[in-house]
Short mmCIF file of C-alpha atoms and ligand atoms in Angstrom, two decimals:
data_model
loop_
_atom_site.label_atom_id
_atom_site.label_comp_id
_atom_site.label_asym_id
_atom_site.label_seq_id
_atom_site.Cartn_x
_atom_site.Cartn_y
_atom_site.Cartn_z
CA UNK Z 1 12.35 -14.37 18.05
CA UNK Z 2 12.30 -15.43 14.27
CA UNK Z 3 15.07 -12.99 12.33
CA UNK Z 4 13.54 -10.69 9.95
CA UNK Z 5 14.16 -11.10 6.00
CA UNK Z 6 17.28 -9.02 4.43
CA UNK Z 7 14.36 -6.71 2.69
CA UNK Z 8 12.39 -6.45 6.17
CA UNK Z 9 15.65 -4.99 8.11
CA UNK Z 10 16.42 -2.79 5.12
CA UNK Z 11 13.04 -1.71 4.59
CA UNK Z 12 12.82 -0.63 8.23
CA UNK Z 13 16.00 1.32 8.54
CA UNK Z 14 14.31 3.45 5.38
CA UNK Z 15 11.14 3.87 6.58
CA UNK Z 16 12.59 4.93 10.44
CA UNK Z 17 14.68 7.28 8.83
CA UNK Z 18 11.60 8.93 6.10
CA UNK Z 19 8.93 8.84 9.02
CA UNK Z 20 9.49 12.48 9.81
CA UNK Z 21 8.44 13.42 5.75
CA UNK Z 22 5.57 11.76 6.29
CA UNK Z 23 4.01 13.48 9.47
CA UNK Z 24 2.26 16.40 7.43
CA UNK Z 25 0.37 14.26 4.67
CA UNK Z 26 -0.29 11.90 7.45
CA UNK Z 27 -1.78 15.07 9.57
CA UNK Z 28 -3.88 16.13 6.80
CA UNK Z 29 -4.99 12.86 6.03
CA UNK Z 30 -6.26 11.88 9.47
CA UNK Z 31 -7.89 15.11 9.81
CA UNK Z 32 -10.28 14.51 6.63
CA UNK Z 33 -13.22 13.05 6.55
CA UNK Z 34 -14.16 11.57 2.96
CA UNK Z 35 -10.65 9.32 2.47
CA UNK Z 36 -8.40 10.51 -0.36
CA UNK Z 37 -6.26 7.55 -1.93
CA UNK Z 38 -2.57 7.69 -3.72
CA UNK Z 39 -0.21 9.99 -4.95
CA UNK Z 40 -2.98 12.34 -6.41
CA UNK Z 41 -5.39 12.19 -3.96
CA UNK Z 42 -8.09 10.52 -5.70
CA UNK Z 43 -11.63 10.52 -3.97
CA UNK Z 44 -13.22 7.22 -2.68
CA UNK Z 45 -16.42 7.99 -5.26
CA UNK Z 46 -13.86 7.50 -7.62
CA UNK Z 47 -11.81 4.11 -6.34
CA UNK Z 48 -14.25 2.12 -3.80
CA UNK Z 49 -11.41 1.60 -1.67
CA UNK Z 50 -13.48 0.82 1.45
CA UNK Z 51 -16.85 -1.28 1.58
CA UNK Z 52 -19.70 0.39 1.92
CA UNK Z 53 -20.84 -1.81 5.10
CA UNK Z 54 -17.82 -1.96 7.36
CA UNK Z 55 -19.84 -1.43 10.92
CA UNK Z 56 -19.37 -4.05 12.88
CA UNK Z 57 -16.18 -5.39 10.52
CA UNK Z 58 -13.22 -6.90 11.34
CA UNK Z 59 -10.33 -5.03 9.40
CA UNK Z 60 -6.77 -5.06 9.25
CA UNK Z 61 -4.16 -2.24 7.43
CA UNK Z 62 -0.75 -3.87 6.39
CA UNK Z 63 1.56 -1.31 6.52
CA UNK Z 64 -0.23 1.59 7.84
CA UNK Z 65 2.55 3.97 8.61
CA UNK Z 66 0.58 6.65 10.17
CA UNK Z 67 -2.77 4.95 10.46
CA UNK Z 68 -5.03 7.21 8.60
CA UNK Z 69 -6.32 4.51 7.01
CA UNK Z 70 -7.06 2.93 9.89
CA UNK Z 71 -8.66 5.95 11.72
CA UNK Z 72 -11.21 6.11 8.72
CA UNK Z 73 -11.80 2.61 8.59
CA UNK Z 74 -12.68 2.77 12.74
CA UNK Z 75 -14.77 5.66 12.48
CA UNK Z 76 -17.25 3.82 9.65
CA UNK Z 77 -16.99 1.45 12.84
CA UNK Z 78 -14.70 -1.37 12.03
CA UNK Z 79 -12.71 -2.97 14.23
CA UNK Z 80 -9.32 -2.09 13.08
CA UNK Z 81 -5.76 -3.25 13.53
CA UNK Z 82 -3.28 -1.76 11.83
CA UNK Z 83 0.53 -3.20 11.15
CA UNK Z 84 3.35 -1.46 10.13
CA UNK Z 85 7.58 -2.25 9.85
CA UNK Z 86 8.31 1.01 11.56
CA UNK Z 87 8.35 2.30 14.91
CA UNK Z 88 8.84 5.79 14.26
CA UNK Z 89 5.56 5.90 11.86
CA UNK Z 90 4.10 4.20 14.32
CA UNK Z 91 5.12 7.08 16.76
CA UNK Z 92 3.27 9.32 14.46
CA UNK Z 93 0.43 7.35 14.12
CA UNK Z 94 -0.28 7.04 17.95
CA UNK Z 95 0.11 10.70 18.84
CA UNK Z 96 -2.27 11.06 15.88
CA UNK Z 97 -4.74 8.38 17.48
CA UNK Z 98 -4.87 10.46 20.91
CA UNK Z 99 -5.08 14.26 19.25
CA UNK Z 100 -8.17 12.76 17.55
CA UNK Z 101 -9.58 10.40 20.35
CA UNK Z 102 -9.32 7.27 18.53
CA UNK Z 103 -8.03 3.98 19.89
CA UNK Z 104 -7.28 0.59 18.00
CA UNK Z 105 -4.39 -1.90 18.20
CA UNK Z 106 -1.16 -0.86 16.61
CA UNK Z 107 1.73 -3.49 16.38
CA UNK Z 108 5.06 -3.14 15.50
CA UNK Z 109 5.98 -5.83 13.11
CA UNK Z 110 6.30 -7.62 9.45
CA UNK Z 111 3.07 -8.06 7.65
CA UNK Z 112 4.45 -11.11 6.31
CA UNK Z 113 4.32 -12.87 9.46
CA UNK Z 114 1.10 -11.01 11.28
CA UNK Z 115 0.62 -12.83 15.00
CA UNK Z 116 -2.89 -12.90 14.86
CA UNK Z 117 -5.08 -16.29 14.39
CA UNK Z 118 -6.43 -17.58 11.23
CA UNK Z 119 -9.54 -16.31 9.69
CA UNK Z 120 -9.53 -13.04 12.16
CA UNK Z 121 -10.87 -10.51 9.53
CA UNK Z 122 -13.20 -9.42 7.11
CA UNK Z 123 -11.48 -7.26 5.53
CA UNK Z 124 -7.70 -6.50 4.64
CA UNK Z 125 -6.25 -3.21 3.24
CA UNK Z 126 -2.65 -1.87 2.09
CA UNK Z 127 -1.85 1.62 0.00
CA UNK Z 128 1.81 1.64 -0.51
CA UNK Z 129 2.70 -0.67 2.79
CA UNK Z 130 3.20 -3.93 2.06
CA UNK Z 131 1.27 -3.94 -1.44
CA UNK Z 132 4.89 -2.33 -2.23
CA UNK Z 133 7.85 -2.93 0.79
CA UNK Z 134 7.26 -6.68 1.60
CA UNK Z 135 7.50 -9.71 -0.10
CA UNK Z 136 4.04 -10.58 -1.95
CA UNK Z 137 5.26 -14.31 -1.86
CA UNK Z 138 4.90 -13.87 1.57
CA UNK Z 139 2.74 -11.65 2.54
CA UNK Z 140 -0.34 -12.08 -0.28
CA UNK Z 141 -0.59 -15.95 1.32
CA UNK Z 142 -0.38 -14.26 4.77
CA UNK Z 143 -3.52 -11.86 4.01
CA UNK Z 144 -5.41 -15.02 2.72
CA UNK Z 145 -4.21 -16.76 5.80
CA UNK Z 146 -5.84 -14.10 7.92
CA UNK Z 147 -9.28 -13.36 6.20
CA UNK Z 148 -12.44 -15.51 6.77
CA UNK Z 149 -13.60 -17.33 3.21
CA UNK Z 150 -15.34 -14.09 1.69
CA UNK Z 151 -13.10 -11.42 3.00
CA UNK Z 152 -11.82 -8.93 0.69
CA UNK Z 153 -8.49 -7.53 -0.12
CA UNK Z 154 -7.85 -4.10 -1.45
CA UNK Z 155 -4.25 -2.75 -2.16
CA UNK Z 156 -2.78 0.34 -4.21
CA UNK Z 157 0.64 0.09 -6.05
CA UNK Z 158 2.60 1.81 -8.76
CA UNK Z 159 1.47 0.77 -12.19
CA UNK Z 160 3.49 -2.12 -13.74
CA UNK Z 161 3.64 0.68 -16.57
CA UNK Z 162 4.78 3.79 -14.66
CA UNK Z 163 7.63 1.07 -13.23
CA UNK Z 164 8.70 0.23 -16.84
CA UNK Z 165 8.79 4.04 -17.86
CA UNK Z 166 10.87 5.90 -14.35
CA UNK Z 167 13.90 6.82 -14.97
CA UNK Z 168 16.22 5.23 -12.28
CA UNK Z 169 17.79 8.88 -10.97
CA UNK Z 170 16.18 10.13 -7.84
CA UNK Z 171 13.65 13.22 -8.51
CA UNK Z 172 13.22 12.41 -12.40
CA UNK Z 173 9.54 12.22 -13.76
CA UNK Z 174 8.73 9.11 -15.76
CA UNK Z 175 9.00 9.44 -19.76
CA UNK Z 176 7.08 8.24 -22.71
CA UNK Z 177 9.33 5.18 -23.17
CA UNK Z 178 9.96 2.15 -22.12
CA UNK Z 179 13.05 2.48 -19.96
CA UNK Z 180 13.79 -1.72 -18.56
CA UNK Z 181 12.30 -4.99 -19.62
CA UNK Z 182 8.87 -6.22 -18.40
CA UNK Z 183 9.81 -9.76 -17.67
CA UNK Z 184 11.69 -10.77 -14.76
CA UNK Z 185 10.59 -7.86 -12.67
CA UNK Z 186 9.68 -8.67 -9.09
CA UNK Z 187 12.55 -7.24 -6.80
CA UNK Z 188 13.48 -3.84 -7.25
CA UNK Z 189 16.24 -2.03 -5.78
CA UNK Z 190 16.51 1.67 -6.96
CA UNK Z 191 20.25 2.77 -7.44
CA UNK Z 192 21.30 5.03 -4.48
CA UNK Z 193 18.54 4.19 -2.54
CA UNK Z 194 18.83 1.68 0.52
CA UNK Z 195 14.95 0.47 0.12
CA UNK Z 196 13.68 -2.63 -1.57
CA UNK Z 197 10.55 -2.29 -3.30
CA UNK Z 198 8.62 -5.30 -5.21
CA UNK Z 199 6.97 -5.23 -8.78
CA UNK Z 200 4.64 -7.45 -10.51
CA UNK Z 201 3.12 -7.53 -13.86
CA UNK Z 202 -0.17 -7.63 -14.35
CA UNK Z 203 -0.21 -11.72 -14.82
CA UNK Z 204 2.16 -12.47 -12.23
CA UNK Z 205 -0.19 -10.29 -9.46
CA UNK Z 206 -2.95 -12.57 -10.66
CA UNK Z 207 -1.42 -15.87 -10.48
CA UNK Z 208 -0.21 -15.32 -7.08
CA UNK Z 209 -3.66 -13.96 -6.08
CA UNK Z 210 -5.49 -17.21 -7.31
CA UNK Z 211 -2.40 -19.40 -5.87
CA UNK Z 212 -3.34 -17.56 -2.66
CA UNK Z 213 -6.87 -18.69 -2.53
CA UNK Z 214 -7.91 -15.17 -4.09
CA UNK Z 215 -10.63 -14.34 -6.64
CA UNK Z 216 -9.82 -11.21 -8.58
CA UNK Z 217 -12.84 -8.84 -8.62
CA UNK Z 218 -10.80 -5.51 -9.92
CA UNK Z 219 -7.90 -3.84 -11.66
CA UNK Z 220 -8.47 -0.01 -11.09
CA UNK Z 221 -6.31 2.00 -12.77
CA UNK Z 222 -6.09 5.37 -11.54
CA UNK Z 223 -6.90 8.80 -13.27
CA UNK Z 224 -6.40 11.96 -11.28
CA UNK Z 225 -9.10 14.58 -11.05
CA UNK Z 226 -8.84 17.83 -12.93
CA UNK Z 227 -6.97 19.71 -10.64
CA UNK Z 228 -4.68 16.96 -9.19
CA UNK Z 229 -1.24 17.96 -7.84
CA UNK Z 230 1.22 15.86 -6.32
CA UNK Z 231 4.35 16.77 -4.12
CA UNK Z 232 6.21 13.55 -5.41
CA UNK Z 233 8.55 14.10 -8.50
CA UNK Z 234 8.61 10.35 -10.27
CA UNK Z 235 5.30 11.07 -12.72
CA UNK Z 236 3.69 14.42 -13.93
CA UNK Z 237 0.10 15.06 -13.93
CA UNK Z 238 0.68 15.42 -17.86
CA UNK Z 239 1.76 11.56 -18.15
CA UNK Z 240 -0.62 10.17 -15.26
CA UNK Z 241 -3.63 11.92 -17.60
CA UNK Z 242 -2.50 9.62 -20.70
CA UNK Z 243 -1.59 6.32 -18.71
CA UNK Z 244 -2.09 5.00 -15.27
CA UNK Z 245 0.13 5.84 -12.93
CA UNK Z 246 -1.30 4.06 -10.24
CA UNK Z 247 -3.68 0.86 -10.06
CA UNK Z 248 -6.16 -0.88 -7.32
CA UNK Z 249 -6.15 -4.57 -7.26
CA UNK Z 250 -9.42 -5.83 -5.50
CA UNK Z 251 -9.71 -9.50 -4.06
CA UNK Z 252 -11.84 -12.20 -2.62
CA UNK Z 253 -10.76 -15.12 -0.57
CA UNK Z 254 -12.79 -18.06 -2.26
C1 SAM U 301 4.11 4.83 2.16
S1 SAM U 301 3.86 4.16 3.75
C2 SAM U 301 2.24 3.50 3.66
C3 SAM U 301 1.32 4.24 4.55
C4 SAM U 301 0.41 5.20 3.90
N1 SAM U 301 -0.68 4.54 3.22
C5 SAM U 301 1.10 6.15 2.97
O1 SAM U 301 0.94 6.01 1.73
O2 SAM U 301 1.81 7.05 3.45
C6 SAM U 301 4.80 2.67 3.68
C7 SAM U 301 4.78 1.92 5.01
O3 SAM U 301 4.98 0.53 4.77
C8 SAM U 301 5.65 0.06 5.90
N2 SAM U 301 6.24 -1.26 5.62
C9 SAM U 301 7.26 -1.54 4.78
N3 SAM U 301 7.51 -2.86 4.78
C10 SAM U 301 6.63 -3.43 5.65
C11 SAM U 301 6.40 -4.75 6.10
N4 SAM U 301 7.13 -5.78 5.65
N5 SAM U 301 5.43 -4.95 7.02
C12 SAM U 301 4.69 -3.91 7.50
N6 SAM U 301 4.86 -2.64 7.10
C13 SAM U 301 5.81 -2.40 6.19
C14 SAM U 301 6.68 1.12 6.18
O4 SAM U 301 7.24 1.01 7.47
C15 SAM U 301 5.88 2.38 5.95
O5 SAM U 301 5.34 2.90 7.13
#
């Protein structure tokens, strides 16, 4: 068996360790119908997230955690395979999959390294997996690697900005300044916290894309609705109304 990267191992430990915090959201979110998207829940009239036409679609979710994505993706009748670094999401996401009759492939494993053959989808989608945990050295090549020439990728992240502006403490909403440098930011490891997250700017997410056979369609960045609420402390519904707080990069492999 090829040894997982030092971020991989880390990243699992974390994410084995938070899946019980995320068993309510993912609950709710399997249980809606129209999809919700990010820290805010944003509608999909408001992001496009998912093509309009995915009957019949191949689709894969890279780092799905507890599938919901997934789950609406197969019931606009994809065929959907979703991927995720953690075995006890993936607990979550399979009790999920038989309380609401719904059956696709679930595989325990790195989305950097995904064991299917080239050119097996249509369609490739990540909101916080590994758009955020894995290596997008790796695993933006892999996602070209595994789409047929005119597939899209779609993946949520953190704004470069919102990164820029958090304070580093645990729990502390992001502030009006600029709290590290821009440049040089890929790697981030929050003090205190045993995760490692990645971070691009704006220019380095779009050279990589086009390195990657990619086209770039789309930079959305996020605003919350009117009554948005959040339960995660790191930005305010004050600041996310003045800058984007989160942002949707949209891509198609030439
Ligand atoms: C925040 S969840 C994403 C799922 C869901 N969209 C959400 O926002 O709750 C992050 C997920 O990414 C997964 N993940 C982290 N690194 C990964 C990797 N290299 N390959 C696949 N999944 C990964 C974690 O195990 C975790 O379940």
């Amino acid at each position: 068996m090829t040894e997982l990267p030092e971020h991989v191992v880390r990243n699992r430990a974390l994410w084995d360790d938070w899946a019980r915090k995320y068993v309510a959201s993912g609950e709710r979110r399997w249980a809606r119908g129209e999809p919700v998207w990010g820290i805010f829940s944003v509608p999909e009239s408001d992001v496009g997230m998912l093509p309009d036409d995915l009957a019949g679609k191949d689709a894969i979710e890279l780092g799905c955690g507890t599938a919901y994505i997934s789950a609406w993706m197969a019931r606009r009748g994809a065929h959907v395979v979703g991927i995720d670094n953690s075995e006890a999401q993936l607990a979550t996401a399979r009790r999920l999959q038989r309380e609401h009759a719904l059956d696709f492939p679930l595989l325990h494993g790195n989305a950097e390294t995904v064991p299917y053959p080239d050119a097996s989808f249509d369609f490739a989608i990540s909101e916080y997996g590994a758009s955020l945990w894995a290596d997008p050295e790796r695993w933006v090549p892999e996602a070209a690697r595994l789409l047929r020439p005119g597939g899209q990728l779609v993946f949520l992240v953190n704004s470069f900005l919102l990164t820029l502006c958090m304070p580093a403490e645990d729990g502390v909403a992001a502030t009006d300044r600029l709290l590290r440098p821009a440049f040089g930011m890929y790697r981030v490891e929050w003090p205190g916290d045993p995760g490692v997250e990645f971070h691009l700017s704006h220019g380095d997410w779009i050279r990589l894309l086009r390195r990657s056979e990619f086209e770039v369609e789309d930079l959305i960045e996020i605003r919350p609705p009117a009554e948005a609420s959040t339960r995660y402390p790191f930005v305010t519904l004050e600041w996310a109304r003045q800058w984007p707080c989160e942002e949707v990069w949209k891509a198609r492999k030439r």
